[in-house]
Amino acid sequence: MTQPPPTKMYFDYLANGKFMIQRSASTGEWVFYPRMLAPKSGANDLEWVEPSGFGTVYATTVKRVKPPAPNINIAIVELDEGPRLMTHVQSIPAEDVAVGMRVRAKVVDGPDDGKIVVFEPENAQ
């Protein structure tokens, strides 16, 4: 039996409320976005692992929207494991998100169907 494509597996985990990324069993290389081979080593022994969920804002910008809707933060977060992903930082005003801010992952309902990974400040309740 063949395994489903990596992107389907990623979204299946999210649908069940789990944030999972891939790691090579032989090299230890962490991989995000889901794929068949590790991009640096070419390793094909990728397994699904739950990351710590902690990271640091690597880059950020604000998408300004027409009031009364709040502005939206768009950020690149570097996970403690190494991979970077594009996401949103929530629980604070979009303009307060800063490069270097420590954040933690959270799986939430997306704007469309399905769940997405967002981040909130590490010390948020």
C-alpha atoms as an extended CHARMM CRD file, in Angstrom:
* protein
*
       125  EXT
         1         1  MET       CA              0.0000000000        0.0000000000        0.0000000000  PROA      1               0.0000000000
         2         2  THR       CA              1.4100000000        3.4090000000       -0.9410000000  PROA      2               0.0000000000
         3         3  GLN       CA              1.4190000000        6.2970000000        1.4830000000  PROA      3               0.0000000000
         4         4  PRO       CA             -0.5900000000        9.4200000000        0.6870000000  PROA      4               0.0000000000
         5         5  PRO       CA              1.3410000000       12.4690000000       -0.5500000000  PROA      5               0.0000000000
         6         6  PRO       CA              3.1690000000       14.3860000000        2.2130000000  PROA      6               0.0000000000
         7         7  THR       CA              0.9460000000       17.4590000000        1.8880000000  PROA      7               0.0000000000
         8         8  LYS       CA             -2.1770000000       15.3440000000        2.4480000000  PROA      8               0.0000000000
         9         9  MET       CA             -0.6030000000       13.7730000000        5.5220000000  PROA      9               0.0000000000
        10        10  TYR       CA              0.3170000000       17.2330000000        6.8700000000  PROA      10              0.0000000000
        11        11  PHE       CA             -3.2560000000       18.5040000000        6.4740000000  PROA      11              0.0000000000
        12        12  ASP       CA             -4.6750000000       15.2590000000        7.9190000000  PROA      12              0.0000000000
        13        13  TYR       CA             -2.5730000000       15.8240000000       11.0610000000  PROA      13              0.0000000000
        14        14  LEU       CA             -3.8070000000       19.4320000000       11.2460000000  PROA      14              0.0000000000
        15        15  ALA       CA             -7.4160000000       18.2730000000       10.8550000000  PROA      15              0.0000000000
        16        16  ASN       CA             -6.8290000000       16.1920000000       13.9980000000  PROA      16              0.0000000000
        17        17  GLY       CA             -5.3670000000       19.2000000000       15.8450000000  PROA      17              0.0000000000
        18        18  LYS       CA             -1.7120000000       18.1270000000       15.5700000000  PROA      18              0.0000000000
        19        19  PHE       CA              1.1520000000       20.2260000000       14.1820000000  PROA      19              0.0000000000
        20        20  MET       CA              3.6190000000       17.7470000000       12.6960000000  PROA      20              0.0000000000
        21        21  ILE       CA              6.6660000000       18.2600000000       10.4740000000  PROA      21              0.0000000000
        22        22  GLN       CA              9.1310000000       15.8690000000        8.8940000000  PROA      22              0.0000000000
        23        23  ARG       CA             12.6180000000       14.8450000000       10.0050000000  PROA      23              0.0000000000
        24        24  SER       CA             15.1200000000       12.5460000000        8.3410000000  PROA      24              0.0000000000
        25        25  ALA       CA             15.7900000000        9.4890000000       10.4890000000  PROA      25              0.0000000000
        26        26  SER       CA             19.3420000000        9.1590000000        9.1370000000  PROA      26              0.0000000000
        27        27  THR       CA             20.5310000000       12.7960000000        9.0650000000  PROA      27              0.0000000000
        28        28  GLY       CA             18.2860000000       14.4660000000       11.6600000000  PROA      28              0.0000000000
        29        29  GLU       CA             17.4370000000       17.1950000000        9.1240000000  PROA      29              0.0000000000
        30        30  TRP       CA             14.0960000000       18.8910000000        9.9020000000  PROA      30              0.0000000000
        31        31  VAL       CA             11.9000000000       19.5950000000        6.8780000000  PROA      31              0.0000000000
        32        32  PHE       CA              9.0300000000       21.9920000000        6.2870000000  PROA      32              0.0000000000
        33        33  TYR       CA              7.0430000000       22.2810000000        3.8480000000  PROA      33              0.0000000000
        34        34  PRO       CA              6.1630000000       18.5780000000        3.4810000000  PROA      34              0.0000000000
        35        35  ARG       CA              8.0330000000       16.7790000000        0.6960000000  PROA      35              0.0000000000
        36        36  MET       CA              9.3390000000       13.4230000000       -0.4500000000  PROA      36              0.0000000000
        37        37  LEU       CA             13.0780000000       14.1810000000       -0.0020000000  PROA      37              0.0000000000
        38        38  ALA       CA             15.0090000000       16.3450000000        2.4560000000  PROA      38              0.0000000000
        39        39  PRO       CA             16.1400000000       19.4200000000        0.4910000000  PROA      39              0.0000000000
        40        40  LYS       CA             19.7090000000       19.6560000000        1.8660000000  PROA      40              0.0000000000
        41        41  SER       CA             20.7230000000       15.9990000000        2.0660000000  PROA      41              0.0000000000
        42        42  GLY       CA             18.3360000000       14.3310000000       -0.3840000000  PROA      42              0.0000000000
        43        43  ALA       CA             17.4500000000       11.7920000000        2.3270000000  PROA      43              0.0000000000
        44        44  ASN       CA             14.2830000000        9.8410000000        1.5800000000  PROA      44              0.0000000000
        45        45  ASP       CA             13.6860000000        8.4890000000        5.1010000000  PROA      45              0.0000000000
        46        46  LEU       CA             11.4690000000       11.3220000000        6.3030000000  PROA      46              0.0000000000
        47        47  GLU       CA              9.2840000000       10.5830000000        9.3240000000  PROA      47              0.0000000000
        48        48  TRP       CA              6.5510000000       12.6930000000       10.9190000000  PROA      48              0.0000000000
        49        49  VAL       CA              7.5470000000       14.2500000000       14.2420000000  PROA      49              0.0000000000
        50        50  GLU       CA              5.8400000000       16.7490000000       16.5100000000  PROA      50              0.0000000000
        51        51  PRO       CA              8.1120000000       19.8180000000       16.8790000000  PROA      51              0.0000000000
        52        52  SER       CA              8.4560000000       21.6760000000       20.1740000000  PROA      52              0.0000000000
        53        53  GLY       CA              6.0550000000       24.2940000000       18.8280000000  PROA      53              0.0000000000
        54        54  PHE       CA              8.3440000000       27.1530000000       19.8500000000  PROA      54              0.0000000000
        55        55  GLY       CA             10.0800000000       29.5630000000       17.5350000000  PROA      55              0.0000000000
        56        56  THR       CA             11.2230000000       33.1050000000       16.8520000000  PROA      56              0.0000000000
        57        57  VAL       CA              9.7470000000       35.7070000000       14.5120000000  PROA      57              0.0000000000
        58        58  TYR       CA             12.2590000000       35.9430000000       11.6630000000  PROA      58              0.0000000000
        59        59  ALA       CA             10.3880000000       38.5640000000        9.5760000000  PROA      59              0.0000000000
        60        60  THR       CA              7.0730000000       40.3720000000        9.8630000000  PROA      60              0.0000000000
        61        61  THR       CA              4.8070000000       42.7690000000        8.0210000000  PROA      61              0.0000000000
        62        62  VAL       CA              1.2980000000       44.1320000000        8.4480000000  PROA      62              0.0000000000
        63        63  LYS       CA             -1.4840000000       43.7800000000        5.9190000000  PROA      63              0.0000000000
        64        64  ARG       CA             -3.6340000000       46.8480000000        6.4200000000  PROA      64              0.0000000000
        65        65  VAL       CA             -7.3430000000       46.3040000000        5.9480000000  PROA      65              0.0000000000
        66        66  LYS       CA            -10.3240000000       48.6160000000        5.8540000000  PROA      66              0.0000000000
        67        67  PRO       CA            -11.6820000000       49.4130000000        9.3460000000  PROA      67              0.0000000000
        68        68  PRO       CA            -13.4180000000       48.2090000000       11.3860000000  PROA      68              0.0000000000
        69        69  ALA       CA            -11.6300000000       44.9220000000       10.5680000000  PROA      69              0.0000000000
        70        70  PRO       CA             -8.3030000000       44.6010000000       12.3970000000  PROA      70              0.0000000000
        71        71  ASN       CA             -5.0320000000       44.6440000000       10.4740000000  PROA      71              0.0000000000
        72        72  ILE       CA             -3.4610000000       41.2350000000        9.8330000000  PROA      72              0.0000000000
        73        73  ASN       CA              0.0710000000       40.2090000000       10.7400000000  PROA      73              0.0000000000
        74        74  ILE       CA              2.0140000000       38.1070000000        8.2500000000  PROA      74              0.0000000000
        75        75  ALA       CA              5.1850000000       36.5990000000        9.6600000000  PROA      75              0.0000000000
        76        76  ILE       CA              7.9290000000       34.1370000000        8.9420000000  PROA      76              0.0000000000
        77        77  VAL       CA              8.6460000000       32.1030000000       12.0600000000  PROA      77              0.0000000000
        78        78  GLU       CA             11.8130000000       30.0850000000       12.4730000000  PROA      78              0.0000000000
        79        79  LEU       CA             11.0300000000       27.0080000000       14.5400000000  PROA      79              0.0000000000
        80        80  ASP       CA             13.5170000000       26.0550000000       17.2530000000  PROA      80              0.0000000000
        81        81  GLU       CA             14.1750000000       22.9510000000       15.1190000000  PROA      81              0.0000000000
        82        82  GLY       CA             15.3270000000       25.1370000000       12.1930000000  PROA      82              0.0000000000
        83        83  PRO       CA             12.6610000000       25.2590000000        9.4610000000  PROA      83              0.0000000000
        84        84  ARG       CA             10.8900000000       28.5210000000        8.7000000000  PROA      84              0.0000000000
        85        85  LEU       CA              7.2290000000       28.8880000000        7.8310000000  PROA      85              0.0000000000
        86        86  MET       CA              4.9070000000       31.6940000000        6.7860000000  PROA      86              0.0000000000
        87        87  THR       CA              2.1210000000       32.2270000000        9.2820000000  PROA      87              0.0000000000
        88        88  HSD       CA              0.2510000000       34.7430000000       11.4260000000  PROA      88              0.0000000000
        89        89  VAL       CA              0.9830000000       35.8320000000       14.9980000000  PROA      89              0.0000000000
        90        90  GLN       CA             -2.2750000000       36.2170000000       16.8850000000  PROA      90              0.0000000000
        91        91  SER       CA             -3.4360000000       37.3800000000       20.3360000000  PROA      91              0.0000000000
        92        92  ILE       CA             -1.7590000000       40.7870000000       19.9690000000  PROA      92              0.0000000000
        93        93  PRO       CA             -2.2310000000       43.7220000000       17.5720000000  PROA      93              0.0000000000
        94        94  ALA       CA             -0.5850000000       43.0760000000       14.1890000000  PROA      94              0.0000000000
        95        95  GLU       CA              1.6370000000       46.1400000000       14.6220000000  PROA      95              0.0000000000
        96        96  ASP       CA              3.0790000000       44.7990000000       17.9130000000  PROA      96              0.0000000000
        97        97  VAL       CA              4.6750000000       41.7080000000       16.3600000000  PROA      97              0.0000000000
        98        98  ALA       CA              8.4550000000       42.2090000000       16.2120000000  PROA      98              0.0000000000
        99        99  VAL       CA             11.4510000000       40.4180000000       14.7640000000  PROA      99              0.0000000000
       100       100  GLY       CA             13.0740000000       38.3300000000       17.4900000000  PROA      100             0.0000000000
       101       101  MET       CA              9.8140000000       37.7870000000       19.4080000000  PROA      101             0.0000000000
       102       102  ARG       CA              9.4810000000       34.3240000000       20.9410000000  PROA      102             0.0000000000
       103       103  VAL       CA              6.2900000000       32.5440000000       19.8870000000  PROA      103             0.0000000000
       104       104  ARG       CA              4.5320000000       29.1900000000       20.2270000000  PROA      104             0.0000000000
       105       105  ALA       CA              2.3960000000       27.2840000000       17.7280000000  PROA      105             0.0000000000
       106       106  LYS       CA             -1.3240000000       26.7730000000       17.9580000000  PROA      106             0.0000000000
       107       107  VAL       CA             -3.6640000000       24.8680000000       15.6090000000  PROA      107             0.0000000000
       108       108  VAL       CA             -6.8490000000       26.8530000000       14.8930000000  PROA      108             0.0000000000
       109       109  ASP       CA             -9.7510000000       26.8700000000       12.4620000000  PROA      109             0.0000000000
       110       110  GLY       CA             -8.6750000000       28.5560000000        9.2230000000  PROA      110             0.0000000000
       111       111  PRO       CA            -10.5870000000       31.2520000000        7.3310000000  PROA      111             0.0000000000
       112       112  ASP       CA            -11.6960000000       28.6040000000        4.8440000000  PROA      112             0.0000000000
       113       113  ASP       CA            -12.3730000000       24.9410000000        5.5240000000  PROA      113             0.0000000000
       114       114  GLY       CA             -9.7780000000       23.1850000000        7.6180000000  PROA      114             0.0000000000
       115       115  LYS       CA             -7.2400000000       24.0010000000       10.2850000000  PROA      115             0.0000000000
       116       116  ILE       CA             -4.0560000000       26.0630000000       10.1080000000  PROA      116             0.0000000000
       117       117  VAL       CA             -0.9980000000       26.6850000000       12.2680000000  PROA      117             0.0000000000
       118       118  VAL       CA             -0.6900000000       30.1580000000       13.7740000000  PROA      118             0.0000000000
       119       119  PHE       CA              1.5320000000       31.4650000000       16.5240000000  PROA      119             0.0000000000
       120       120  GLU       CA              1.0270000000       33.5650000000       19.6190000000  PROA      120             0.0000000000
       121       121  PRO       CA              3.5580000000       35.2290000000       21.9150000000  PROA      121             0.0000000000
       122       122  GLU       CA              5.3180000000       32.6340000000       24.0680000000  PROA      122             0.0000000000
       123       123  ASN       CA              4.0010000000       34.1810000000       27.2810000000  PROA      123             0.0000000000
       124       124  ALA       CA              0.3480000000       34.5380000000       26.1060000000  PROA      124             0.0000000000
       125       125  GLN       CA             -2.2800000000       32.8180000000       28.2030000000  PROA      125             0.0000000000
